mmCIF file with all atom_site columns, C-alpha atoms in Angstrom:
data_model
loop_
_atom_site.group_PDB
_atom_site.id
_atom_site.type_symbol
_atom_site.label_atom_id
_atom_site.label_alt_id
_atom_site.label_comp_id
_atom_site.label_asym_id
_atom_site.label_entity_id
_atom_site.label_seq_id
_atom_site.pdbx_PDB_ins_code
_atom_site.Cartn_x
_atom_site.Cartn_y
_atom_site.Cartn_z
_atom_site.occupancy
_atom_site.B_iso_or_equiv
_atom_site.pdbx_formal_charge
_atom_site.auth_seq_id
_atom_site.auth_comp_id
_atom_site.auth_asym_id
_atom_site.auth_atom_id
_atom_site.pdbx_PDB_model_num
ATOM 1   C CA . VAL A 1 1   ? -35.390 -35.595 12.956  1.00 0.00 ? 70  VAL A CA 1
ATOM 2   C CA . ASP A 1 2   ? -35.687 -32.801 15.303  1.00 0.00 ? 71  ASP A CA 1
ATOM 3   C CA . PRO A 1 3   ? -36.679 -29.646 13.350  1.00 0.00 ? 72  PRO A CA 1
ATOM 4   C CA . CYS A 1 4   ? -35.356 -27.369 16.263  1.00 0.00 ? 73  CYS A CA 1
ATOM 5   C CA . ARG A 1 5   ? -32.014 -28.869 15.754  1.00 0.00 ? 74  ARG A CA 1
ATOM 6   C CA . VAL A 1 6   ? -29.521 -27.453 13.313  1.00 0.00 ? 75  VAL A CA 1
ATOM 7   C CA . ASN A 1 7   ? -26.303 -28.970 12.205  1.00 0.00 ? 76  ASN A CA 1
ATOM 8   C CA . VAL A 1 8   ? -23.667 -26.279 11.025  1.00 0.00 ? 77  VAL A CA 1
ATOM 9   C CA . ALA A 1 9   ? -21.207 -27.738 8.281   1.00 0.00 ? 78  ALA A CA 1
ATOM 10  C CA . GLY A 1 10  ? -18.948 -24.997 8.863   1.00 0.00 ? 79  GLY A CA 1
ATOM 11  C CA . THR A 1 11  ? -18.750 -21.264 8.771   1.00 0.00 ? 80  THR A CA 1
ATOM 12  C CA . VAL A 1 12  ? -17.363 -18.498 6.071   1.00 0.00 ? 81  VAL A CA 1
ATOM 13  C CA . SER A 1 13  ? -15.972 -15.151 6.996   1.00 0.00 ? 82  SER A CA 1
ATOM 14  C CA . LEU A 1 14  ? -17.095 -12.182 5.039   1.00 0.00 ? 83  LEU A CA 1
ATOM 15  C CA . ARG A 1 15  ? -14.166 -10.266 6.209   1.00 0.00 ? 84  ARG A CA 1
ATOM 16  C CA . ALA A 1 16  ? -11.334 -9.163  3.865   1.00 0.00 ? 85  ALA A CA 1
ATOM 17  C CA . GLN A 1 17  ? -8.276  -11.448 4.169   1.00 0.00 ? 86  GLN A CA 1
ATOM 18  C CA . GLN A 1 18  ? -4.891  -11.261 3.119   1.00 0.00 ? 87  GLN A CA 1
ATOM 19  C CA . THR A 1 19  ? -2.147  -13.896 1.959   1.00 0.00 ? 88  THR A CA 1
ATOM 20  C CA . ASN A 1 20  ? 1.381   -13.303 1.638   1.00 0.00 ? 89  ASN A CA 1
ATOM 21  C CA . ILE A 1 21  ? 3.262   -15.230 -1.107  1.00 0.00 ? 90  ILE A CA 1
ATOM 22  C CA . VAL A 1 22  ? 6.877   -15.222 -1.921  1.00 0.00 ? 91  VAL A CA 1
ATOM 23  C CA . ILE A 1 23  ? 7.814   -16.585 -5.332  1.00 0.00 ? 92  ILE A CA 1
ATOM 24  C CA . GLU A 1 24  ? 10.787  -17.026 -7.104  1.00 0.00 ? 93  GLU A CA 1
ATOM 25  C CA . SER A 1 25  ? 11.091  -16.372 -10.831 1.00 0.00 ? 94  SER A CA 1
ATOM 26  C CA . LYS A 1 26  ? 13.508  -15.537 -13.749 1.00 0.00 ? 95  LYS A CA 1
ATOM 27  C CA . THR A 1 27  ? 14.063  -12.281 -15.491 1.00 0.00 ? 96  THR A CA 1
ATOM 28  C CA . LYS A 1 28  ? 14.476  -11.783 -19.254 1.00 0.00 ? 97  LYS A CA 1
ATOM 29  C CA . GLU A 1 29  ? 18.398  -11.428 -18.004 1.00 0.00 ? 98  GLU A CA 1
ATOM 30  C CA . ASN A 1 30  ? 18.100  -14.698 -16.374 1.00 0.00 ? 99  ASN A CA 1
ATOM 31  C CA . VAL A 1 31  ? 18.375  -13.028 -13.107 1.00 0.00 ? 100 VAL A CA 1
ATOM 32  C CA . PHE A 1 32  ? 16.310  -15.134 -10.408 1.00 0.00 ? 101 PHE A CA 1
ATOM 33  C CA . VAL A 1 33  ? 14.205  -12.531 -8.153  1.00 0.00 ? 102 VAL A CA 1
ATOM 34  C CA . LYS A 1 34  ? 12.116  -13.397 -5.428  1.00 0.00 ? 103 LYS A CA 1
ATOM 35  C CA . LEU A 1 35  ? 8.695   -11.592 -5.358  1.00 0.00 ? 104 LEU A CA 1
ATOM 36  C CA . HIS A 1 36  ? 6.825   -10.786 -2.174  1.00 0.00 ? 105 HIS A CA 1
ATOM 37  C CA . ILE A 1 37  ? 3.127   -10.471 -3.050  1.00 0.00 ? 106 ILE A CA 1
ATOM 38  C CA . GLN A 1 38  ? 0.117   -9.754  -0.887  1.00 0.00 ? 107 GLN A CA 1
ATOM 39  C CA . VAL A 1 39  ? -3.049  -10.637 -2.182  1.00 0.00 ? 108 VAL A CA 1
ATOM 40  C CA . THR A 1 40  ? -6.373  -9.408  -0.421  1.00 0.00 ? 109 THR A CA 1
ATOM 41  C CA . TYR A 1 41  ? -9.294  -11.153 -0.787  1.00 0.00 ? 110 TYR A CA 1
ATOM 42  C CA . GLN A 1 42  ? -12.988 -11.652 0.628   1.00 0.00 ? 111 GLN A CA 1
ATOM 43  C CA . VAL A 1 43  ? -15.910 -13.854 -0.202  1.00 0.00 ? 112 VAL A CA 1
ATOM 44  C CA . LEU A 1 44  ? -18.372 -12.494 -2.625  1.00 0.00 ? 113 LEU A CA 1
ATOM 45  C CA . PRO A 1 45  ? -21.655 -11.817 -0.316  1.00 0.00 ? 114 PRO A CA 1
ATOM 46  C CA . GLY A 1 46  ? -24.006 -13.372 -2.949  1.00 0.00 ? 115 GLY A CA 1
ATOM 47  C CA . ALA A 1 47  ? -21.817 -16.560 -3.512  1.00 0.00 ? 116 ALA A CA 1
ATOM 48  C CA . ILE A 1 48  ? -21.366 -17.565 -0.034  1.00 0.00 ? 117 ILE A CA 1
ATOM 49  C CA . ASP A 1 49  ? -22.656 -21.145 -0.751  1.00 0.00 ? 118 ASP A CA 1
ATOM 50  C CA . VAL A 1 50  ? -20.475 -21.447 -3.707  1.00 0.00 ? 119 VAL A CA 1
ATOM 51  C CA . ALA A 1 51  ? -17.274 -20.178 -1.457  1.00 0.00 ? 120 ALA A CA 1
ATOM 52  C CA . PHE A 1 52  ? -18.054 -22.919 0.893   1.00 0.00 ? 121 PHE A CA 1
ATOM 53  C CA . PHE A 1 53  ? -18.800 -25.805 -0.956  1.00 0.00 ? 122 PHE A CA 1
ATOM 54  C CA . TYR A 1 54  ? -16.255 -25.472 -4.100  1.00 0.00 ? 123 TYR A CA 1
ATOM 55  C CA . LEU A 1 55  ? -13.048 -24.882 -2.203  1.00 0.00 ? 124 LEU A CA 1
ATOM 56  C CA . SER A 1 56  ? -12.060 -26.219 1.036   1.00 0.00 ? 125 SER A CA 1
ATOM 57  C CA . ASN A 1 57  ? -8.794  -24.257 0.834   1.00 0.00 ? 126 ASN A CA 1
ATOM 58  C CA . PRO A 1 58  ? -9.256  -20.948 -1.357  1.00 0.00 ? 127 PRO A CA 1
ATOM 59  C CA . ILE A 1 59  ? -5.481  -19.709 -0.416  1.00 0.00 ? 128 ILE A CA 1
ATOM 60  C CA . VAL A 1 60  ? -3.999  -22.610 -2.174  1.00 0.00 ? 129 VAL A CA 1
ATOM 61  C CA . GLN A 1 61  ? -6.055  -22.004 -5.322  1.00 0.00 ? 130 GLN A CA 1
ATOM 62  C CA . ILE A 1 62  ? -5.169  -18.106 -5.382  1.00 0.00 ? 131 ILE A CA 1
ATOM 63  C CA . GLU A 1 63  ? -1.518  -18.637 -4.692  1.00 0.00 ? 132 GLU A CA 1
ATOM 64  C CA . ALA A 1 64  ? -1.563  -21.265 -7.493  1.00 0.00 ? 133 ALA A CA 1
ATOM 65  C CA . TYR A 1 65  ? -3.262  -18.923 -9.744  1.00 0.00 ? 134 TYR A CA 1
ATOM 66  C CA . VAL A 1 66  ? -0.696  -16.006 -8.710  1.00 0.00 ? 135 VAL A CA 1
ATOM 67  C CA . ARG A 1 67  ? 2.438   -18.248 -9.259  1.00 0.00 ? 136 ARG A CA 1
ATOM 68  C CA . SER A 1 68  ? 1.136   -19.183 -12.996 1.00 0.00 ? 137 SER A CA 1
ATOM 69  C CA . ASN A 1 69  ? 0.839   -15.635 -13.777 1.00 0.00 ? 138 ASN A CA 1
ATOM 70  C CA . ILE A 1 70  ? 3.791   -14.411 -12.246 1.00 0.00 ? 139 ILE A CA 1
ATOM 71  C CA . ARG A 1 71  ? 5.691   -17.315 -14.116 1.00 0.00 ? 140 ARG A CA 1
ATOM 72  C CA . ALA A 1 72  ? 4.241   -16.278 -17.214 1.00 0.00 ? 141 ALA A CA 1
ATOM 73  C CA . ILE A 1 73  ? 4.846   -12.391 -17.217 1.00 0.00 ? 142 ILE A CA 1
ATOM 74  C CA . ILE A 1 74  ? 7.884   -11.908 -15.026 1.00 0.00 ? 143 ILE A CA 1
ATOM 75  C CA . PRO A 1 75  ? 10.396  -13.682 -17.628 1.00 0.00 ? 144 PRO A CA 1
ATOM 76  C CA . SER A 1 76  ? 9.366   -11.000 -20.378 1.00 0.00 ? 145 SER A CA 1
ATOM 77  C CA . PHE A 1 77  ? 10.981  -7.863  -18.343 1.00 0.00 ? 146 PHE A CA 1
ATOM 78  C CA . ASN A 1 78  ? 14.566  -7.157  -17.310 1.00 0.00 ? 147 ASN A CA 1
ATOM 79  C CA . LEU A 1 79  ? 15.370  -6.535  -13.779 1.00 0.00 ? 148 LEU A CA 1
ATOM 80  C CA . ASP A 1 80  ? 15.122  -2.568  -14.420 1.00 0.00 ? 149 ASP A CA 1
ATOM 81  C CA . GLU A 1 81  ? 11.705  -3.005  -16.071 1.00 0.00 ? 150 GLU A CA 1
ATOM 82  C CA . LEU A 1 82  ? 10.341  -5.198  -13.335 1.00 0.00 ? 151 LEU A CA 1
ATOM 83  C CA . TYR A 1 83  ? 11.108  -2.441  -10.558 1.00 0.00 ? 152 TYR A CA 1
ATOM 84  C CA . LEU A 1 84  ? 9.358   0.228   -13.127 1.00 0.00 ? 153 LEU A CA 1
ATOM 85  C CA . GLU A 1 85  ? 6.372   -2.043  -13.916 1.00 0.00 ? 154 GLU A CA 1
ATOM 86  C CA . ARG A 1 86  ? 5.497   -3.677  -10.446 1.00 0.00 ? 155 ARG A CA 1
ATOM 87  C CA . ARG A 1 87  ? 2.332   -1.625  -10.275 1.00 0.00 ? 156 ARG A CA 1
ATOM 88  C CA . SER A 1 88  ? 1.116   -2.799  -13.877 1.00 0.00 ? 157 SER A CA 1
ATOM 89  C CA . ILE A 1 89  ? 2.186   -6.170  -13.156 1.00 0.00 ? 158 ILE A CA 1
ATOM 90  C CA . ALA A 1 90  ? 0.159   -6.354  -9.870  1.00 0.00 ? 159 ALA A CA 1
ATOM 91  C CA . ALA A 1 91  ? -2.882  -4.935  -11.736 1.00 0.00 ? 160 ALA A CA 1
ATOM 92  C CA . LYS A 1 92  ? -2.377  -7.617  -14.532 1.00 0.00 ? 161 LYS A CA 1
ATOM 93  C CA . ILE A 1 93  ? -2.349  -10.456 -11.966 1.00 0.00 ? 162 ILE A CA 1
ATOM 94  C CA . LYS A 1 94  ? -5.348  -8.989  -10.178 1.00 0.00 ? 163 LYS A CA 1
ATOM 95  C CA . VAL A 1 95  ? -7.590  -8.898  -13.133 1.00 0.00 ? 164 VAL A CA 1
ATOM 96  C CA . SER A 1 96  ? -6.498  -12.377 -14.109 1.00 0.00 ? 165 SER A CA 1
ATOM 97  C CA . VAL A 1 97  ? -6.649  -14.063 -10.672 1.00 0.00 ? 166 VAL A CA 1
ATOM 98  C CA . ASP A 1 98  ? -10.034 -12.008 -9.798  1.00 0.00 ? 167 ASP A CA 1
ATOM 99  C CA . ASP A 1 99  ? -11.474 -13.529 -12.909 1.00 0.00 ? 168 ASP A CA 1
ATOM 100 C CA . ARG A 1 100 ? -10.583 -17.345 -11.929 1.00 0.00 ? 169 ARG A CA 1
ATOM 101 C CA . MET A 1 101 ? -11.791 -16.710 -8.396  1.00 0.00 ? 170 MET A CA 1
ATOM 102 C CA . ASP A 1 102 ? -15.278 -15.311 -9.069  1.00 0.00 ? 171 ASP A CA 1
ATOM 103 C CA . GLU A 1 103 ? -16.308 -18.893 -10.480 1.00 0.00 ? 172 GLU A CA 1
ATOM 104 C CA . PHE A 1 104 ? -15.639 -20.076 -6.572  1.00 0.00 ? 173 PHE A CA 1
ATOM 105 C CA . GLY A 1 105 ? -17.396 -17.110 -4.999  1.00 0.00 ? 174 GLY A CA 1
ATOM 106 C CA . TYR A 1 106 ? -14.007 -15.088 -4.048  1.00 0.00 ? 175 TYR A CA 1
ATOM 107 C CA . ASP A 1 107 ? -13.332 -11.566 -4.991  1.00 0.00 ? 176 ASP A CA 1
ATOM 108 C CA . VAL A 1 108 ? -9.695  -10.531 -5.444  1.00 0.00 ? 177 VAL A CA 1
ATOM 109 C CA . MET A 1 109 ? -9.857  -6.765  -4.191  1.00 0.00 ? 178 MET A CA 1
ATOM 110 C CA . ASP A 1 110 ? -6.190  -6.222  -4.539  1.00 0.00 ? 179 ASP A CA 1
ATOM 111 C CA . VAL A 1 111 ? -2.632  -7.605  -5.416  1.00 0.00 ? 180 VAL A CA 1
ATOM 112 C CA . LEU A 1 112 ? 0.482   -5.851  -4.238  1.00 0.00 ? 181 LEU A CA 1
ATOM 113 C CA . ILE A 1 113 ? 4.118   -6.568  -5.099  1.00 0.00 ? 182 ILE A CA 1
ATOM 114 C CA . SER A 1 114 ? 5.708   -5.299  -2.042  1.00 0.00 ? 183 SER A CA 1
ATOM 115 C CA . ASN A 1 115 ? 9.478   -6.358  -2.582  1.00 0.00 ? 184 ASN A CA 1
ATOM 116 C CA . ILE A 1 116 ? 11.820  -7.510  -5.455  1.00 0.00 ? 185 ILE A CA 1
ATOM 117 C CA . GLU A 1 117 ? 14.702  -9.230  -4.332  1.00 0.00 ? 186 GLU A CA 1
ATOM 118 C CA . PRO A 1 118 ? 17.044  -10.100 -6.670  1.00 0.00 ? 187 PRO A CA 1
ATOM 119 C CA . ASP A 1 119 ? 19.413  -12.857 -6.046  1.00 0.00 ? 188 ASP A CA 1
ATOM 120 C CA . SER A 1 120 ? 22.289  -12.044 -3.521  1.00 0.00 ? 189 SER A CA 1
ATOM 121 C CA . GLY A 1 121 ? 24.954  -12.190 -6.017  1.00 0.00 ? 190 GLY A CA 1
ATOM 122 C CA . VAL A 1 122 ? 23.194  -9.811  -8.241  1.00 0.00 ? 191 VAL A CA 1
ATOM 123 C CA . ARG A 1 123 ? 22.596  -7.503  -5.246  1.00 0.00 ? 192 ARG A CA 1
ATOM 124 C CA . LYS A 1 124 ? 26.334  -7.418  -4.626  1.00 0.00 ? 193 LYS A CA 1
ATOM 125 C CA . ILE A 1 125 ? 27.169  -6.269  -8.119  1.00 0.00 ? 194 ILE A CA 1
ATOM 126 C CA . MET A 1 126 ? 24.426  -3.596  -8.149  1.00 0.00 ? 195 MET A CA 1
ATOM 127 C CA . ASP A 1 127 ? 25.959  -2.423  -5.043  1.00 0.00 ? 196 ASP A CA 1
ATOM 128 C CA . ASP A 1 128 ? 29.501  -2.333  -6.381  1.00 0.00 ? 197 ASP A CA 1
ATOM 129 C CA . VAL A 1 129 ? 28.629  -0.752  -9.597  1.00 0.00 ? 198 VAL A CA 1
ATOM 130 C CA . LEU A 1 130 ? 26.894  1.986   -7.674  1.00 0.00 ? 199 LEU A CA 1
ATOM 131 C CA . ALA A 1 131 ? 29.819  2.392   -5.092  1.00 0.00 ? 200 ALA A CA 1
ATOM 132 C CA . SER A 1 132 ? 32.039  2.749   -8.337  1.00 0.00 ? 201 SER A CA 1
ATOM 133 C CA . ARG A 1 133 ? 30.093  5.375   -9.916  1.00 0.00 ? 202 ARG A CA 1
ATOM 134 C CA . ARG A 1 134 ? 30.170  7.179   -6.499  1.00 0.00 ? 203 ARG A CA 1
ATOM 135 C CA . LEU A 1 135 ? 33.926  7.129   -6.222  1.00 0.00 ? 204 LEU A CA 1
ATOM 136 C CA . GLN A 1 136 ? 34.204  8.246   -10.077 1.00 0.00 ? 205 GLN A CA 1
ATOM 137 C CA . VAL A 1 137 ? 31.848  11.436  -9.031  1.00 0.00 ? 206 VAL A CA 1
ATOM 138 C CA . ALA A 1 138 ? 33.839  12.122  -5.993  1.00 0.00 ? 207 ALA A CA 1
ATOM 139 C CA . GLU A 1 139 ? 37.180  11.751  -8.076  1.00 0.00 ? 208 GLU A CA 1
ATOM 140 C CA . ALA A 1 140 ? 35.808  14.299  -10.433 1.00 0.00 ? 209 ALA A CA 1
ATOM 141 C CA . ASP A 1 141 ? 34.798  16.405  -7.866  1.00 0.00 ? 210 ASP A CA 1
ATOM 142 C CA . SER A 1 142 ? 38.161  16.224  -5.852  1.00 0.00 ? 211 SER A CA 1
ATOM 143 C CA . VAL A 1 143 ? 40.038  16.928  -9.371  1.00 0.00 ? 212 VAL A CA 1
ATOM 144 C CA . ALA A 1 144 ? 37.715  20.093  -9.879  1.00 0.00 ? 213 ALA A CA 1
ATOM 145 C CA . ALA A 1 145 ? 38.318  21.237  -6.311  1.00 0.00 ? 214 ALA A CA 1
ATOM 146 C CA . GLU A 1 146 ? 42.083  21.094  -6.704  1.00 0.00 ? 215 GLU A CA 1
ATOM 147 C CA . CYS A 1 147 ? 41.863  22.882  -9.880  1.00 0.00 ? 216 CYS A CA 1
ATOM 148 C CA . ILE A 1 148 ? 39.834  25.836  -8.318  1.00 0.00 ? 217 ILE A CA 1
ATOM 149 C CA . ILE A 1 149 ? 42.496  25.994  -5.509  1.00 0.00 ? 218 ILE A CA 1
ATOM 150 C CA . ARG A 1 150 ? 45.238  26.209  -8.219  1.00 0.00 ? 219 ARG A CA 1
ATOM 151 C CA . ILE A 1 151 ? 43.477  28.921  -10.015 1.00 0.00 ? 220 ILE A CA 1
ATOM 152 C CA . LYS A 1 152 ? 42.775  31.040  -6.826  1.00 0.00 ? 221 LYS A CA 1
ATOM 153 C CA . ARG A 1 153 ? 46.429  30.583  -5.550  1.00 0.00 ? 222 ARG A CA 1
ATOM 154 C CA . ALA A 1 154 ? 47.636  32.050  -8.928  1.00 0.00 ? 223 ALA A CA 1
ATOM 155 C CA . GLU A 1 155 ? 45.176  34.772  -8.993  1.00 0.00 ? 224 GLU A CA 1
ATOM 156 C CA . ALA A 1 156 ? 46.582  35.598  -5.259  1.00 0.00 ? 225 ALA A CA 1
ATOM 157 C CA . ASN A 1 157 ? 50.396  36.000  -6.713  1.00 0.00 ? 226 ASN A CA 1
#
């Protein structure tokens, strides 16, 4: 054995890294949504050996924990609540996944739900409802304008 010769088993980056995850889940109203999630993580500086030897692919483990949390949390929200509570949901997921990944030498720095995408049929229905509301407002404004015009004509005579 040559003491000057060193075998390197591998390398571990201490840089912050990000993984993007798309997860489909069902809301309380039985609406399917796709959640676009970004997870920022890094190796804990004091646990490099643990991070290297415990997990060969940490991204797979992080994604599994995120998917598990999403499937447990999302069904308790309706679609509107989901949009309103996206930050608090992301915070809950961060705490949960970070607790689990600490034992493998990883720190989950941030979890962000960047997009919530309802099923295309639901999106079309939502667009139709908004268009209908806009038409109702436009019709009410048109009737009010016509009424004002008639009053002004009557006052002019």
